[in-house]
Amino acid sequence: MSQVKSPSASPVAAETSAVVHFGATSVTLLVGEKDGSGVVSILDYLEKPLPLARDIFRTGLVSRPVMEQAASILKEYQLTLEEYGVPASTLRCFTTNILAEAANHEIFLNRMQVTSGTPVDLIDDGDMTRLIYQTAVRLLKSNPAIANANTLVSHIGPGNTRALHFIKGRIIAYSSYRLGIFRTREAVSRSEAGAARHLAHIEEQIRGVVDHLATDYTESTPDFHVAIGSEIQSAAPLIVKPEQGASQITLKQLEKFTEASPPCLRMRWCASSTCTTPAVRA
């Protein structure tokens, strides 16, 4: 009597998906593939510049040229999605939360939806806060010494600065301030003053918010100040060389960098000179 072998289970086909994000200064595309076991691998990452923040904080609108530029970038990304065979149903599109400050943000969202054929979701302040919190928690979990200490986490974004206070891994306080890289820059760019006066205006705006932040956390006396975000990540290698293997920046190193940097860099990083914590971790 012969035995009938049961057919072996057919392998689960890998699933490709993609995310498009309209950020403050660029549009990014991330293409990924998830295998049958749920492991996701990155297939491609593309980034193209788009001055959304400049428009929003300068005029309160997304200009037509920038809107058309965004649509053009989206069309280019669609060609890449076709090459990877990404189904339209697995494409997700998001925009930066600062888009909400543009009076014509709904027109922008509709324009991108018509171009992509996919709904475009605006990340609101609540979503942004949750994402920053999740990023901070992941970072703390990867650094037990900092996670078990009294730690202040700050995120300086394009339009806002957020502070999260953790004690032994648990969040104790949270606050948000209307101070951001692009909001501050555009606030003084309309002035006809020279570069030195621009720098003074920026430092004055920053100092006011940082004094407010210091007042809010004056009794916290944190052991560490953890700075997260693309801006501090860009500055960190200029302060401590990567080959040195250092992941912490001392206050002296930070002050030396801000004092020695040319005006073009100081206008981006002078906020760091007001830090009063023992160490800043990028």
PDB file of C-alpha atoms in Angstrom:
ATOM      1  CA  MET A   1       0.000   0.000   0.000  1.00  0.00           C
ATOM      2  CA  SER A   2       1.601   3.219  -1.118  1.00  0.00           C
ATOM      3  CA  GLN A   3       1.607   6.301   1.018  1.00  0.00           C
ATOM      4  CA  VAL A   4       0.473   9.632  -0.307  1.00  0.00           C
ATOM      5  CA  LYS A   5       2.825  12.447   0.611  1.00  0.00           C
ATOM      6  CA  SER A   6       1.166  15.632   1.706  1.00  0.00           C
ATOM      7  CA  PRO A   7       2.227  18.568  -0.400  1.00  0.00           C
ATOM      8  CA  SER A   8       4.777  20.814   1.259  1.00  0.00           C
ATOM      9  CA  ALA A   9       3.609  24.261   2.148  1.00  0.00           C
ATOM     10  CA  SER A  10       4.440  26.707  -0.603  1.00  0.00           C
ATOM     11  CA  PRO A  11       6.740  29.561   0.465  1.00  0.00           C
ATOM     12  CA  VAL A  12       5.047  32.851   1.215  1.00  0.00           C
ATOM     13  CA  ALA A  13       5.849  35.394  -1.452  1.00  0.00           C
ATOM     14  CA  ALA A  14       7.774  38.446  -0.308  1.00  0.00           C
ATOM     15  CA  GLU A  15       5.665  41.573  -0.014  1.00  0.00           C
ATOM     16  CA  THR A  16       7.007  44.904  -1.247  1.00  0.00           C
ATOM     17  CA  SER A  17       5.765  48.228   0.055  1.00  0.00           C
ATOM     18  CA  ALA A  18       6.880  51.839   0.062  1.00  0.00           C
ATOM     19  CA  VAL A  19       6.592  55.075   2.018  1.00  0.00           C
ATOM     20  CA  VAL A  20       6.859  58.613   0.653  1.00  0.00           C
ATOM     21  CA  HIS A  21       7.479  61.418   3.119  1.00  0.00           C
ATOM     22  CA  PHE A  22       7.217  65.111   2.277  1.00  0.00           C
ATOM     23  CA  GLY A  23       9.575  66.582   4.853  1.00  0.00           C
ATOM     24  CA  ALA A  24      10.614  70.112   5.731  1.00  0.00           C
ATOM     25  CA  THR A  25      13.422  70.229   3.171  1.00  0.00           C
ATOM     26  CA  SER A  26      13.102  67.116   1.044  1.00  0.00           C
ATOM     27  CA  VAL A  27      10.892  64.324  -0.272  1.00  0.00           C
ATOM     28  CA  THR A  28      12.053  60.826   0.576  1.00  0.00           C
ATOM     29  CA  LEU A  29      11.091  57.414  -0.753  1.00  0.00           C
ATOM     30  CA  LEU A  30      11.713  54.212   1.165  1.00  0.00           C
ATOM     31  CA  VAL A  31      11.073  50.877  -0.559  1.00  0.00           C
ATOM     32  CA  GLY A  32      11.053  47.735   1.567  1.00  0.00           C
ATOM     33  CA  GLU A  33      10.378  44.045   1.274  1.00  0.00           C
ATOM     34  CA  LYS A  34       8.946  41.788   3.975  1.00  0.00           C
ATOM     35  CA  ASP A  35       9.634  38.070   3.737  1.00  0.00           C
ATOM     36  CA  GLY A  36       7.446  35.240   4.970  1.00  0.00           C
ATOM     37  CA  SER A  37       8.890  35.424   8.480  1.00  0.00           C
ATOM     38  CA  GLY A  38       8.078  39.115   8.785  1.00  0.00           C
ATOM     39  CA  VAL A  39      11.646  40.382   8.397  1.00  0.00           C
ATOM     40  CA  VAL A  40      11.790  43.683   6.491  1.00  0.00           C
ATOM     41  CA  SER A  41      14.753  44.555   4.279  1.00  0.00           C
ATOM     42  CA  ILE A  42      15.373  47.917   2.614  1.00  0.00           C
ATOM     43  CA  LEU A  43      15.445  47.756  -1.175  1.00  0.00           C
ATOM     44  CA  ASP A  44      15.964  51.431  -1.951  1.00  0.00           C
ATOM     45  CA  TYR A  45      16.098  54.883  -0.396  1.00  0.00           C
ATOM     46  CA  LEU A  46      15.819  58.078  -2.434  1.00  0.00           C
ATOM     47  CA  GLU A  47      15.800  61.716  -1.374  1.00  0.00           C
ATOM     48  CA  LYS A  48      15.232  64.898  -3.379  1.00  0.00           C
ATOM     49  CA  PRO A  49      15.271  68.486  -2.038  1.00  0.00           C
ATOM     50  CA  LEU A  50      12.021  70.412  -1.644  1.00  0.00           C
ATOM     51  CA  PRO A  51      11.909  73.776   0.246  1.00  0.00           C
ATOM     52  CA  LEU A  52       8.570  73.297   2.010  1.00  0.00           C
ATOM     53  CA  ALA A  53       9.735  74.815   5.301  1.00  0.00           C
ATOM     54  CA  ARG A  54      11.121  77.887   3.546  1.00  0.00           C
ATOM     55  CA  ASP A  55       7.759  78.587   1.906  1.00  0.00           C
ATOM     56  CA  ILE A  56       5.657  77.874   4.982  1.00  0.00           C
ATOM     57  CA  PHE A  57       7.638  79.966   7.454  1.00  0.00           C
ATOM     58  CA  ARG A  58       8.332  82.755   4.970  1.00  0.00           C
ATOM     59  CA  THR A  59       4.875  83.297   3.473  1.00  0.00           C
ATOM     60  CA  GLY A  60       2.463  80.956   5.272  1.00  0.00           C
ATOM     61  CA  LEU A  61       1.747  79.202   1.960  1.00  0.00           C
ATOM     62  CA  VAL A  62       3.182  76.491  -0.251  1.00  0.00           C
ATOM     63  CA  SER A  63       3.992  78.317  -3.478  1.00  0.00           C
ATOM     64  CA  ARG A  64       2.811  76.972  -6.822  1.00  0.00           C
ATOM     65  CA  PRO A  65       6.397  76.299  -8.069  1.00  0.00           C
ATOM     66  CA  VAL A  66       7.172  74.244  -4.967  1.00  0.00           C
ATOM     67  CA  MET A  67       3.863  72.392  -5.296  1.00  0.00           C
ATOM     68  CA  GLU A  68       4.663  71.529  -8.911  1.00  0.00           C
ATOM     69  CA  GLN A  69       8.173  70.502  -7.923  1.00  0.00           C
ATOM     70  CA  ALA A  70       6.714  68.124  -5.327  1.00  0.00           C
ATOM     71  CA  ALA A  71       4.370  66.608  -7.911  1.00  0.00           C
ATOM     72  CA  SER A  72       7.277  66.156 -10.336  1.00  0.00           C
ATOM     73  CA  ILE A  73       9.342  64.354  -7.694  1.00  0.00           C
ATOM     74  CA  LEU A  74       6.377  62.128  -6.902  1.00  0.00           C
ATOM     75  CA  LYS A  75       6.037  61.168 -10.563  1.00  0.00           C
ATOM     76  CA  GLU A  76       9.737  60.227 -10.661  1.00  0.00           C
ATOM     77  CA  TYR A  77       9.290  58.071  -7.573  1.00  0.00           C
ATOM     78  CA  GLN A  78       6.358  56.300  -9.214  1.00  0.00           C
ATOM     79  CA  LEU A  79       8.720  55.076 -11.943  1.00  0.00           C
ATOM     80  CA  THR A  80      10.930  53.579  -9.245  1.00  0.00           C
ATOM     81  CA  LEU A  81       7.904  51.909  -7.644  1.00  0.00           C
ATOM     82  CA  GLU A  82       6.994  50.370 -11.001  1.00  0.00           C
ATOM     83  CA  GLU A  83      10.516  48.983 -11.338  1.00  0.00           C
ATOM     84  CA  TYR A  84      10.216  47.269  -7.971  1.00  0.00           C
ATOM     85  CA  GLY A  85       6.660  46.140  -8.660  1.00  0.00           C
ATOM     86  CA  VAL A  86       5.254  47.843  -5.573  1.00  0.00           C
ATOM     87  CA  PRO A  87       1.434  47.508  -5.563  1.00  0.00           C
ATOM     88  CA  ALA A  88      -0.424  50.803  -5.284  1.00  0.00           C
ATOM     89  CA  SER A  89      -2.266  49.378  -2.280  1.00  0.00           C
ATOM     90  CA  THR A  90       0.963  49.164  -0.251  1.00  0.00           C
ATOM     91  CA  LEU A  91       2.126  52.737  -0.872  1.00  0.00           C
ATOM     92  CA  ARG A  92       1.760  55.156   2.046  1.00  0.00           C
ATOM     93  CA  CYS A  93       2.308  58.924   1.789  1.00  0.00           C
ATOM     94  CA  PHE A  94       2.881  61.314   4.699  1.00  0.00           C
ATOM     95  CA  THR A  95       3.795  64.970   5.133  1.00  0.00           C
ATOM     96  CA  THR A  96       5.641  66.897   7.809  1.00  0.00           C
ATOM     97  CA  ASN A  97       3.513  68.292  10.618  1.00  0.00           C
ATOM     98  CA  ILE A  98       4.551  71.861   9.775  1.00  0.00           C
ATOM     99  CA  LEU A  99       2.477  71.638   6.589  1.00  0.00           C
ATOM    100  CA  ALA A 100      -0.563  72.281   8.802  1.00  0.00           C
ATOM    101  CA  GLU A 101       0.687  75.862   9.227  1.00  0.00           C
ATOM    102  CA  ALA A 102       0.304  76.539   5.488  1.00  0.00           C
ATOM    103  CA  ALA A 103      -3.031  78.190   4.678  1.00  0.00           C
ATOM    104  CA  ASN A 104      -3.265  76.130   1.475  1.00  0.00           C
ATOM    105  CA  HIS A 105      -2.182  72.790   2.956  1.00  0.00           C
ATOM    106  CA  GLU A 106      -5.396  71.069   1.801  1.00  0.00           C
ATOM    107  CA  ILE A 107      -4.673  72.122  -1.794  1.00  0.00           C
ATOM    108  CA  PHE A 108      -1.195  70.620  -1.458  1.00  0.00           C
ATOM    109  CA  LEU A 109      -2.597  67.364  -0.064  1.00  0.00           C
ATOM    110  CA  ASN A 110      -5.168  67.100  -2.873  1.00  0.00           C
ATOM    111  CA  ARG A 111      -2.551  67.834  -5.509  1.00  0.00           C
ATOM    112  CA  MET A 112      -0.268  65.077  -4.217  1.00  0.00           C
ATOM    113  CA  GLN A 113      -3.165  62.632  -3.908  1.00  0.00           C
ATOM    114  CA  VAL A 114      -4.218  63.246  -7.522  1.00  0.00           C
ATOM    115  CA  THR A 115      -0.599  62.740  -8.634  1.00  0.00           C
ATOM    116  CA  SER A 116       0.005  59.559  -6.658  1.00  0.00           C
ATOM    117  CA  GLY A 117      -3.482  58.077  -6.634  1.00  0.00           C
ATOM    118  CA  THR A 118      -2.932  57.468  -2.921  1.00  0.00           C
ATOM    119  CA  PRO A 119      -4.267  59.440   0.070  1.00  0.00           C
ATOM    120  CA  VAL A 120      -1.624  61.696   1.611  1.00  0.00           C
ATOM    121  CA  ASP A 121      -1.762  61.907   5.408  1.00  0.00           C
ATOM    122  CA  LEU A 122      -0.614  64.978   7.319  1.00  0.00           C
ATOM    123  CA  ILE A 123       1.299  64.041  10.451  1.00  0.00           C
ATOM    124  CA  ASP A 124      -0.140  66.237  13.206  1.00  0.00           C
ATOM    125  CA  ASP A 125       1.613  67.495  16.330  1.00  0.00           C
ATOM    126  CA  GLY A 126       0.276  64.586  18.370  1.00  0.00           C
ATOM    127  CA  ASP A 127       1.711  62.049  15.922  1.00  0.00           C
ATOM    128  CA  MET A 128       5.021  63.915  15.862  1.00  0.00           C
ATOM    129  CA  THR A 129       5.245  63.930  19.634  1.00  0.00           C
ATOM    130  CA  ARG A 130       4.547  60.200  19.732  1.00  0.00           C
ATOM    131  CA  LEU A 131       7.261  59.515  17.128  1.00  0.00           C
ATOM    132  CA  ILE A 132       9.807  61.592  19.046  1.00  0.00           C
ATOM    133  CA  TYR A 133       8.874  59.783  22.263  1.00  0.00           C
ATOM    134  CA  GLN A 134       9.326  56.384  20.584  1.00  0.00           C
ATOM    135  CA  THR A 135      12.705  57.470  19.206  1.00  0.00           C
ATOM    136  CA  ALA A 136      13.797  58.635  22.653  1.00  0.00           C
ATOM    137  CA  VAL A 137      12.686  55.387  24.300  1.00  0.00           C
ATOM    138  CA  ARG A 138      14.587  53.276  21.741  1.00  0.00           C
ATOM    139  CA  LEU A 139      17.709  55.352  22.311  1.00  0.00           C
ATOM    140  CA  LEU A 140      17.443  55.054  26.078  1.00  0.00           C
ATOM    141  CA  LYS A 141      16.968  51.278  25.871  1.00  0.00           C
ATOM    142  CA  SER A 142      20.177  51.004  23.865  1.00  0.00           C
ATOM    143  CA  ASN A 143      22.105  52.989  26.516  1.00  0.00           C
ATOM    144  CA  PRO A 144      21.469  51.502  29.983  1.00  0.00           C
ATOM    145  CA  ALA A 145      23.638  54.079  31.791  1.00  0.00           C
ATOM    146  CA  ILE A 146      21.578  56.939  30.394  1.00  0.00           C
ATOM    147  CA  ALA A 147      18.288  55.069  30.685  1.00  0.00           C
ATOM    148  CA  ASN A 148      18.824  54.545  34.415  1.00  0.00           C
ATOM    149  CA  ALA A 149      19.765  58.171  35.019  1.00  0.00           C
ATOM    150  CA  ASN A 150      18.012  61.530  35.173  1.00  0.00           C
ATOM    151  CA  THR A 151      17.910  62.419  31.471  1.00  0.00           C
ATOM    152  CA  LEU A 152      16.539  65.352  29.483  1.00  0.00           C
ATOM    153  CA  VAL A 153      15.861  64.595  25.808  1.00  0.00           C
ATOM    154  CA  SER A 154      15.470  67.482  23.376  1.00  0.00           C
ATOM    155  CA  HIS A 155      14.456  67.479  19.730  1.00  0.00           C
ATOM    156  CA  ILE A 156      14.957  70.624  17.662  1.00  0.00           C
ATOM    157  CA  GLY A 157      12.837  70.305  14.546  1.00  0.00           C
ATOM    158  CA  PRO A 158      12.136  72.672  11.646  1.00  0.00           C
ATOM    159  CA  GLY A 159       9.419  74.552  13.522  1.00  0.00           C
ATOM    160  CA  ASN A 160       9.353  73.401  17.150  1.00  0.00           C
ATOM    161  CA  THR A 161      11.575  72.220  19.966  1.00  0.00           C
ATOM    162  CA  ARG A 162      10.308  69.463  22.233  1.00  0.00           C
ATOM    163  CA  ALA A 163      11.723  68.425  25.595  1.00  0.00           C
ATOM    164  CA  LEU A 164      11.086  65.109  27.345  1.00  0.00           C
ATOM    165  CA  HIS A 165      12.275  64.468  30.893  1.00  0.00           C
ATOM    166  CA  PHE A 166      12.985  60.844  31.863  1.00  0.00           C
ATOM    167  CA  ILE A 167      13.966  59.416  35.222  1.00  0.00           C
ATOM    168  CA  LYS A 168      15.077  55.778  35.156  1.00  0.00           C
ATOM    169  CA  GLY A 169      13.419  55.242  31.787  1.00  0.00           C
ATOM    170  CA  ARG A 170      10.037  56.697  32.743  1.00  0.00           C
ATOM    171  CA  ILE A 171       8.822  59.975  31.266  1.00  0.00           C
ATOM    172  CA  ILE A 172       8.164  62.575  33.955  1.00  0.00           C
ATOM    173  CA  ALA A 173       7.459  65.735  31.957  1.00  0.00           C
ATOM    174  CA  TYR A 174       7.007  66.988  28.411  1.00  0.00           C
ATOM    175  CA  SER A 175       6.938  70.456  26.857  1.00  0.00           C
ATOM    176  CA  SER A 176       6.949  72.055  23.403  1.00  0.00           C
ATOM    177  CA  TYR A 177       8.271  75.444  22.271  1.00  0.00           C
ATOM    178  CA  ARG A 178       7.830  77.402  19.040  1.00  0.00           C
ATOM    179  CA  LEU A 179      11.515  77.423  18.211  1.00  0.00           C
ATOM    180  CA  GLY A 180      12.856  75.571  15.199  1.00  0.00           C
ATOM    181  CA  ILE A 181      15.720  75.740  12.736  1.00  0.00           C
ATOM    182  CA  PHE A 182      13.645  77.060   9.835  1.00  0.00           C
ATOM    183  CA  ARG A 183      11.052  78.995  11.819  1.00  0.00           C
ATOM    184  CA  THR A 184      13.848  81.027  13.421  1.00  0.00           C
ATOM    185  CA  ARG A 185      15.804  81.534  10.229  1.00  0.00           C
ATOM    186  CA  GLU A 186      12.814  82.743   8.219  1.00  0.00           C
ATOM    187  CA  ALA A 187      11.680  84.982  11.071  1.00  0.00           C
ATOM    188  CA  VAL A 188      14.826  87.082  10.687  1.00  0.00           C
ATOM    189  CA  SER A 189      15.455  86.615   6.941  1.00  0.00           C
ATOM    190  CA  ARG A 190      12.945  89.345   6.111  1.00  0.00           C
ATOM    191  CA  SER A 191      15.112  91.878   7.916  1.00  0.00           C
ATOM    192  CA  GLU A 192      17.434  94.037   5.821  1.00  0.00           C
ATOM    193  CA  ALA A 193      20.123  93.975   8.496  1.00  0.00           C
ATOM    194  CA  GLY A 194      23.557  92.537   7.811  1.00  0.00           C
ATOM    195  CA  ALA A 195      24.800  89.071   8.700  1.00  0.00           C
ATOM    196  CA  ALA A 196      26.036  90.126  12.144  1.00  0.00           C
ATOM    197  CA  ARG A 197      22.649  91.642  13.014  1.00  0.00           C
ATOM    198  CA  HIS A 198      20.869  88.537  11.703  1.00  0.00           C
ATOM    199  CA  LEU A 199      22.980  86.395  14.018  1.00  0.00           C
ATOM    200  CA  ALA A 200      22.167  88.666  16.940  1.00  0.00           C
ATOM    201  CA  HIS A 201      18.432  88.383  16.159  1.00  0.00           C
ATOM    202  CA  ILE A 202      18.638  84.603  15.998  1.00  0.00           C
ATOM    203  CA  GLU A 203      20.571  84.373  19.259  1.00  0.00           C
ATOM    204  CA  GLU A 204      18.019  86.670  20.913  1.00  0.00           C
ATOM    205  CA  GLN A 205      15.089  84.496  19.802  1.00  0.00           C
ATOM    206  CA  ILE A 206      16.854  81.318  20.850  1.00  0.00           C
ATOM    207  CA  ARG A 207      17.885  82.692  24.214  1.00  0.00           C
ATOM    208  CA  GLY A 208      14.316  83.622  25.095  1.00  0.00           C
ATOM    209  CA  VAL A 209      12.994  80.121  24.433  1.00  0.00           C
ATOM    210  CA  VAL A 210      15.975  78.394  26.042  1.00  0.00           C
ATOM    211  CA  ASP A 211      15.558  80.547  29.165  1.00  0.00           C
ATOM    212  CA  HIS A 212      11.924  79.419  29.250  1.00  0.00           C
ATOM    213  CA  LEU A 213      13.012  75.793  28.868  1.00  0.00           C
ATOM    214  CA  ALA A 214      15.630  76.201  31.606  1.00  0.00           C
ATOM    215  CA  THR A 215      12.974  77.639  33.921  1.00  0.00           C
ATOM    216  CA  ASP A 216      10.657  74.701  33.241  1.00  0.00           C
ATOM    217  CA  TYR A 217      13.400  72.203  34.114  1.00  0.00           C
ATOM    218  CA  THR A 218      15.447  74.227  36.629  1.00  0.00           C
ATOM    219  CA  GLU A 219      14.818  71.677  39.384  1.00  0.00           C
ATOM    220  CA  SER A 220      15.395  68.635  37.178  1.00  0.00           C
ATOM    221  CA  THR A 221      19.225  68.762  37.360  1.00  0.00           C
ATOM    222  CA  PRO A 222      19.627  66.108  34.624  1.00  0.00           C
ATOM    223  CA  ASP A 223      22.695  63.891  34.498  1.00  0.00           C
ATOM    224  CA  PHE A 224      22.530  63.795  30.699  1.00  0.00           C
ATOM    225  CA  HIS A 225      21.096  65.958  27.955  1.00  0.00           C
ATOM    226  CA  VAL A 226      20.276  63.795  24.936  1.00  0.00           C
ATOM    227  CA  ALA A 227      19.840  65.734  21.690  1.00  0.00           C
ATOM    228  CA  ILE A 228      18.046  63.937  18.852  1.00  0.00           C
ATOM    229  CA  GLY A 229      17.138  65.001  15.342  1.00  0.00           C
ATOM    230  CA  SER A 230      18.779  65.397  11.956  1.00  0.00           C
ATOM    231  CA  GLU A 231      20.383  68.748  12.795  1.00  0.00           C
ATOM    232  CA  ILE A 232      22.402  67.557  15.797  1.00  0.00           C
ATOM    233  CA  GLN A 233      23.285  64.371  13.895  1.00  0.00           C
ATOM    234  CA  SER A 234      24.778  66.534  11.155  1.00  0.00           C
ATOM    235  CA  ALA A 235      26.732  68.655  13.629  1.00  0.00           C
ATOM    236  CA  ALA A 236      28.062  65.835  15.834  1.00  0.00           C
ATOM    237  CA  PRO A 237      30.811  64.633  13.407  1.00  0.00           C
ATOM    238  CA  LEU A 238      32.055  68.234  13.177  1.00  0.00           C
ATOM    239  CA  ILE A 239      32.408  68.436  16.952  1.00  0.00           C
ATOM    240  CA  VAL A 240      33.831  64.979  17.694  1.00  0.00           C
ATOM    241  CA  LYS A 241      35.485  63.069  14.880  1.00  0.00           C
ATOM    242  CA  PRO A 242      33.740  59.706  14.221  1.00  0.00           C
ATOM    243  CA  GLU A 243      37.045  57.795  14.310  1.00  0.00           C
ATOM    244  CA  GLN A 244      37.477  58.814  17.936  1.00  0.00           C
ATOM    245  CA  GLY A 245      34.519  56.574  18.756  1.00  0.00           C
ATOM    246  CA  ALA A 246      33.030  59.102  21.168  1.00  0.00           C
ATOM    247  CA  SER A 247      29.257  59.221  21.470  1.00  0.00           C
ATOM    248  CA  GLN A 248      29.176  62.017  24.059  1.00  0.00           C
ATOM    249  CA  ILE A 249      29.929  65.682  23.560  1.00  0.00           C
ATOM    250  CA  THR A 250      31.073  67.748  26.520  1.00  0.00           C
ATOM    251  CA  LEU A 251      29.901  71.286  27.121  1.00  0.00           C
ATOM    252  CA  LYS A 252      33.424  72.586  26.442  1.00  0.00           C
ATOM    253  CA  GLN A 253      33.523  70.831  23.061  1.00  0.00           C
ATOM    254  CA  LEU A 254      30.132  72.284  22.184  1.00  0.00           C
ATOM    255  CA  GLU A 255      31.152  75.809  23.182  1.00  0.00           C
ATOM    256  CA  LYS A 256      34.408  75.554  21.232  1.00  0.00           C
ATOM    257  CA  PHE A 257      32.503  74.487  18.128  1.00  0.00           C
ATOM    258  CA  THR A 258      29.925  77.279  18.269  1.00  0.00           C
ATOM    259  CA  GLU A 259      32.522  79.959  19.018  1.00  0.00           C
ATOM    260  CA  ALA A 260      34.909  78.837  16.267  1.00  0.00           C
ATOM    261  CA  SER A 261      32.306  78.172  13.543  1.00  0.00           C
ATOM    262  CA  PRO A 262      31.871  80.698  10.727  1.00  0.00           C
ATOM    263  CA  PRO A 263      28.598  82.733  10.731  1.00  0.00           C
ATOM    264  CA  CYS A 264      26.875  80.387   8.252  1.00  0.00           C
ATOM    265  CA  LEU A 265      27.300  77.476  10.684  1.00  0.00           C
ATOM    266  CA  ARG A 266      26.734  79.535  13.803  1.00  0.00           C
ATOM    267  CA  MET A 267      23.376  80.675  12.468  1.00  0.00           C
ATOM    268  CA  ARG A 268      22.347  77.009  12.365  1.00  0.00           C
ATOM    269  CA  TRP A 269      23.964  75.827  15.573  1.00  0.00           C
ATOM    270  CA  CYS A 270      24.152  78.754  17.994  1.00  0.00           C
ATOM    271  CA  ALA A 271      21.286  77.203  19.992  1.00  0.00           C
ATOM    272  CA  SER A 272      23.766  74.624  21.246  1.00  0.00           C
ATOM    273  CA  SER A 273      25.916  77.278  22.963  1.00  0.00           C
ATOM    274  CA  THR A 274      23.239  77.777  25.587  1.00  0.00           C
ATOM    275  CA  CYS A 275      23.337  74.188  26.804  1.00  0.00           C
ATOM    276  CA  THR A 276      24.067  73.994  30.538  1.00  0.00           C
ATOM    277  CA  THR A 277      24.033  70.239  31.074  1.00  0.00           C
ATOM    278  CA  PRO A 278      27.211  68.214  31.788  1.00  0.00           C
ATOM    279  CA  ALA A 279      27.120  66.322  28.515  1.00  0.00           C
ATOM    280  CA  VAL A 280      25.189  66.244  25.320  1.00  0.00           C
ATOM    281  CA  ARG A 281      24.695  62.933  23.583  1.00  0.00           C
ATOM    282  CA  ALA A 282      23.991  63.041  19.853  1.00  0.00           C
TER     283      ALA A 282
END
